[in-house]
Amino acid sequence: MKILELRFKNLNSLYGEWIIDFTDPEYASNGIFALIGPTGAGKSTILDAICLALYGATPRLGKITRSSNEIMSRQTGDCYAEVMFESQAGCFRCHWEQRRARKKIDGKLQDQEHQISDGISGKPIETKKSLVAGVIEEKTGMDFDRFTRSI
């Protein structure tokens, strides 16, 4: 499995929308890079965003629920994480998101959405959140525990 792109919005201390293109020559030509920065800069949040997009959970917080979302940035009304990856099975885009009612900062948390689609055509493969993890495990060859151990 190779991660090609990461997009996320309003996760922990990283407010607003962020895009990391791992196909950029700066990443691709060097072959290795490090996530560095002071405490609270967002290093772990980048790893959390990858896990959220793929599995709808993080090693630090577990599953995000309708009653509790500790990863959404404070004073925001929505958050998402999206990752594009390729594996032996093809190229895929996984998207996870959660909003508050009417995207208001004091709105009630809504059910999260989780889906996987074809990375080239954009055609949805699975949109039922209870089935997405199984499809991702099939496409990557890793369940959540194995993935978090390997990264």
mmCIF file of C-alpha atoms in Angstrom:
data_model
loop_
_atom_site.group_PDB
_atom_site.id
_atom_site.type_symbol
_atom_site.label_atom_id
_atom_site.label_comp_id
_atom_site.label_asym_id
_atom_site.label_seq_id
_atom_site.Cartn_x
_atom_site.Cartn_y
_atom_site.Cartn_z
ATOM 1 C CA MET A 1 0.000 0.000 0.000
ATOM 2 C CA LYS A 2 1.250 3.454 -0.900
ATOM 3 C CA ILE A 3 -0.426 6.658 0.288
ATOM 4 C CA LEU A 4 -0.613 9.181 -2.553
ATOM 5 C CA GLU A 5 -2.501 12.104 -1.027
ATOM 6 C CA LEU A 6 -3.963 13.207 2.285
ATOM 7 C CA ARG A 7 -6.626 15.891 2.703
ATOM 8 C CA PHE A 8 -8.186 16.932 5.973
ATOM 9 C CA LYS A 9 -10.038 19.767 7.658
ATOM 10 C CA ASN A 10 -10.412 20.932 11.265
ATOM 11 C CA LEU A 11 -8.646 18.114 13.069
ATOM 12 C CA ASN A 12 -7.204 18.895 16.518
ATOM 13 C CA SER A 13 -4.839 21.877 16.338
ATOM 14 C CA LEU A 14 -4.823 21.987 12.524
ATOM 15 C CA TYR A 15 -7.676 24.361 11.668
ATOM 16 C CA GLY A 16 -8.849 24.827 8.096
ATOM 17 C CA GLU A 17 -8.197 22.607 5.085
ATOM 18 C CA TRP A 18 -4.858 20.869 4.519
ATOM 19 C CA ILE A 19 -3.509 18.882 1.565
ATOM 20 C CA ILE A 20 -0.363 16.770 1.512
ATOM 21 C CA ASP A 21 0.520 15.426 -1.934
ATOM 22 C CA PHE A 22 2.943 12.552 -1.406
ATOM 23 C CA THR A 23 3.498 12.318 -5.175
ATOM 24 C CA ASP A 24 5.137 15.762 -5.124
ATOM 25 C CA PRO A 25 8.778 15.450 -6.247
ATOM 26 C CA GLU A 26 9.979 16.700 -2.835
ATOM 27 C CA TYR A 27 8.511 13.575 -1.216
ATOM 28 C CA ALA A 28 8.939 11.134 -4.092
ATOM 29 C CA SER A 29 12.573 11.867 -4.975
ATOM 30 C CA ASN A 30 13.928 11.745 -1.428
ATOM 31 C CA GLY A 31 12.181 8.510 -0.509
ATOM 32 C CA ILE A 32 12.011 9.313 3.200
ATOM 33 C CA PHE A 33 10.876 12.258 5.284
ATOM 34 C CA ALA A 34 10.155 13.064 8.909
ATOM 35 C CA LEU A 35 7.262 14.711 10.710
ATOM 36 C CA ILE A 36 8.923 17.168 13.064
ATOM 37 C CA GLY A 37 7.817 20.137 15.137
ATOM 38 C CA PRO A 38 7.130 21.272 18.673
ATOM 39 C CA THR A 39 4.494 19.747 20.927
ATOM 40 C CA GLY A 40 1.028 20.598 19.636
ATOM 41 C CA ALA A 41 2.181 21.344 16.087
ATOM 42 C CA GLY A 42 0.019 18.577 14.582
ATOM 43 C CA LYS A 43 2.401 15.683 13.923
ATOM 44 C CA SER A 44 0.145 13.039 15.464
ATOM 45 C CA THR A 45 -2.889 14.660 13.862
ATOM 46 C CA ILE A 46 -1.499 13.841 10.409
ATOM 47 C CA LEU A 47 -1.286 10.175 11.389
ATOM 48 C CA ASP A 48 -4.752 10.393 12.966
ATOM 49 C CA ALA A 49 -6.131 11.826 9.700
ATOM 50 C CA ILE A 50 -4.792 8.854 7.731
ATOM 51 C CA CYS A 51 -6.329 6.399 10.206
ATOM 52 C CA LEU A 52 -9.645 8.275 10.259
ATOM 53 C CA ALA A 53 -9.922 8.323 6.486
ATOM 54 C CA LEU A 54 -9.191 4.614 6.218
ATOM 55 C CA TYR A 55 -10.826 3.135 9.307
ATOM 56 C CA GLY A 56 -12.976 5.834 10.947
ATOM 57 C CA ALA A 57 -10.919 5.505 14.139
ATOM 58 C CA THR A 58 -7.582 6.586 15.603
ATOM 59 C CA PRO A 59 -5.182 4.729 17.910
ATOM 60 C CA ARG A 60 -5.390 7.578 20.439
ATOM 61 C CA LEU A 61 -9.158 8.098 20.478
ATOM 62 C CA GLY A 62 -10.649 4.880 19.114
ATOM 63 C CA LYS A 63 -13.928 5.145 17.196
ATOM 64 C CA ILE A 64 -15.470 8.575 16.768
ATOM 65 C CA THR A 65 -19.164 8.501 17.665
ATOM 66 C CA ARG A 66 -22.227 10.699 17.438
ATOM 67 C CA SER A 67 -21.943 11.448 21.161
ATOM 68 C CA SER A 68 -18.202 12.120 21.262
ATOM 69 C CA ASN A 69 -15.752 13.622 18.796
ATOM 70 C CA GLU A 70 -12.551 14.739 20.489
ATOM 71 C CA ILE A 71 -10.676 15.135 17.208
ATOM 72 C CA MET A 72 -12.787 17.914 15.646
ATOM 73 C CA SER A 73 -11.060 21.247 16.174
ATOM 74 C CA ARG A 74 -12.697 23.313 18.883
ATOM 75 C CA GLN A 75 -15.171 25.985 17.808
ATOM 76 C CA THR A 76 -15.724 24.414 14.361
ATOM 77 C CA GLY A 77 -18.796 22.833 12.816
ATOM 78 C CA ASP A 78 -17.296 20.115 10.644
ATOM 79 C CA CYS A 79 -14.233 18.007 9.995
ATOM 80 C CA TYR A 80 -13.096 15.454 7.460
ATOM 81 C CA ALA A 81 -10.183 13.229 6.493
ATOM 82 C CA GLU A 82 -9.563 11.812 3.028
ATOM 83 C CA VAL A 83 -6.744 9.660 1.746
ATOM 84 C CA MET A 84 -5.937 8.412 -1.738
ATOM 85 C CA PHE A 85 -3.861 5.255 -1.862
ATOM 86 C CA GLU A 86 -2.799 2.572 -4.263
ATOM 87 C CA SER A 87 -2.330 -1.098 -3.612
ATOM 88 C CA GLN A 88 -2.090 -4.240 -5.694
ATOM 89 C CA ALA A 89 -5.888 -4.019 -5.992
ATOM 90 C CA GLY A 90 -5.818 -0.548 -7.628
ATOM 91 C CA CYS A 91 -6.160 3.119 -6.694
ATOM 92 C CA PHE A 92 -8.745 4.170 -4.100
ATOM 93 C CA ARG A 93 -10.010 7.234 -2.228
ATOM 94 C CA CYS A 94 -11.358 6.897 1.325
ATOM 95 C CA HIS A 95 -13.335 9.713 2.889
ATOM 96 C CA TRP A 96 -14.531 10.129 6.483
ATOM 97 C CA GLU A 97 -16.409 13.164 7.796
ATOM 98 C CA GLN A 98 -18.557 14.409 10.650
ATOM 99 C CA ARG A 99 -20.552 17.613 11.062
ATOM 100 C CA ARG A 100 -22.497 19.394 13.702
ATOM 101 C CA ALA A 101 -26.111 20.302 12.934
ATOM 102 C CA ARG A 102 -26.136 23.000 10.248
ATOM 103 C CA LYS A 103 -22.313 23.135 10.645
ATOM 104 C CA LYS A 104 -22.813 25.427 13.633
ATOM 105 C CA ILE A 105 -20.211 25.294 16.406
ATOM 106 C CA ASP A 106 -22.907 24.668 19.007
ATOM 107 C CA GLY A 107 -24.880 22.206 16.857
ATOM 108 C CA LYS A 108 -25.471 18.609 17.881
ATOM 109 C CA LEU A 109 -23.016 16.076 16.429
ATOM 110 C CA GLN A 110 -24.425 14.201 13.446
ATOM 111 C CA ASP A 111 -23.601 10.638 12.398
ATOM 112 C CA GLN A 112 -20.272 10.389 10.671
ATOM 113 C CA GLU A 113 -20.020 9.345 7.035
ATOM 114 C CA HIS A 114 -17.419 6.938 5.697
ATOM 115 C CA GLN A 115 -16.935 5.746 2.147
ATOM 116 C CA ILE A 116 -14.451 4.282 -0.303
ATOM 117 C CA SER A 117 -14.451 5.045 -4.008
ATOM 118 C CA ASP A 118 -12.370 4.296 -7.055
ATOM 119 C CA GLY A 119 -9.399 6.674 -7.107
ATOM 120 C CA ILE A 120 -9.523 7.211 -10.863
ATOM 121 C CA SER A 121 -13.219 7.360 -11.767
ATOM 122 C CA GLY A 122 -14.519 8.528 -8.379
ATOM 123 C CA LYS A 123 -17.262 5.885 -8.555
ATOM 124 C CA PRO A 124 -18.318 4.835 -5.027
ATOM 125 C CA ILE A 125 -17.391 1.273 -4.082
ATOM 126 C CA GLU A 126 -19.008 1.272 -0.634
ATOM 127 C CA THR A 127 -20.862 4.032 1.218
ATOM 128 C CA LYS A 128 -22.385 2.072 4.101
ATOM 129 C CA LYS A 129 -20.052 2.903 6.985
ATOM 130 C CA SER A 130 -20.410 -0.514 8.630
ATOM 131 C CA LEU A 131 -19.095 -2.190 5.453
ATOM 132 C CA VAL A 132 -16.347 0.254 4.472
ATOM 133 C CA ALA A 133 -13.730 -1.173 6.869
ATOM 134 C CA GLY A 134 -14.149 -4.630 5.326
ATOM 135 C CA VAL A 135 -13.606 -3.263 1.817
ATOM 136 C CA ILE A 136 -10.549 -1.325 2.977
ATOM 137 C CA GLU A 137 -9.143 -4.435 4.637
ATOM 138 C CA GLU A 138 -9.686 -6.309 1.369
ATOM 139 C CA LYS A 139 -7.991 -3.586 -0.720
ATOM 140 C CA THR A 140 -5.034 -2.954 1.637
ATOM 141 C CA GLY A 141 -4.615 -6.407 3.165
ATOM 142 C CA MET A 142 -4.628 -4.794 6.633
ATOM 143 C CA ASP A 143 -7.229 -4.329 9.331
ATOM 144 C CA PHE A 144 -7.039 -1.361 11.731
ATOM 145 C CA ASP A 145 -4.762 -3.093 14.269
ATOM 146 C CA ARG A 146 -2.324 -4.365 11.653
ATOM 147 C CA PHE A 147 -2.257 -0.978 9.903
ATOM 148 C CA THR A 148 -1.512 0.934 13.109
ATOM 149 C CA ARG A 149 1.237 -1.527 14.039
ATOM 150 C CA SER A 150 2.864 -1.169 10.621
ATOM 151 C CA ILE A 151 2.902 2.620 10.537
#
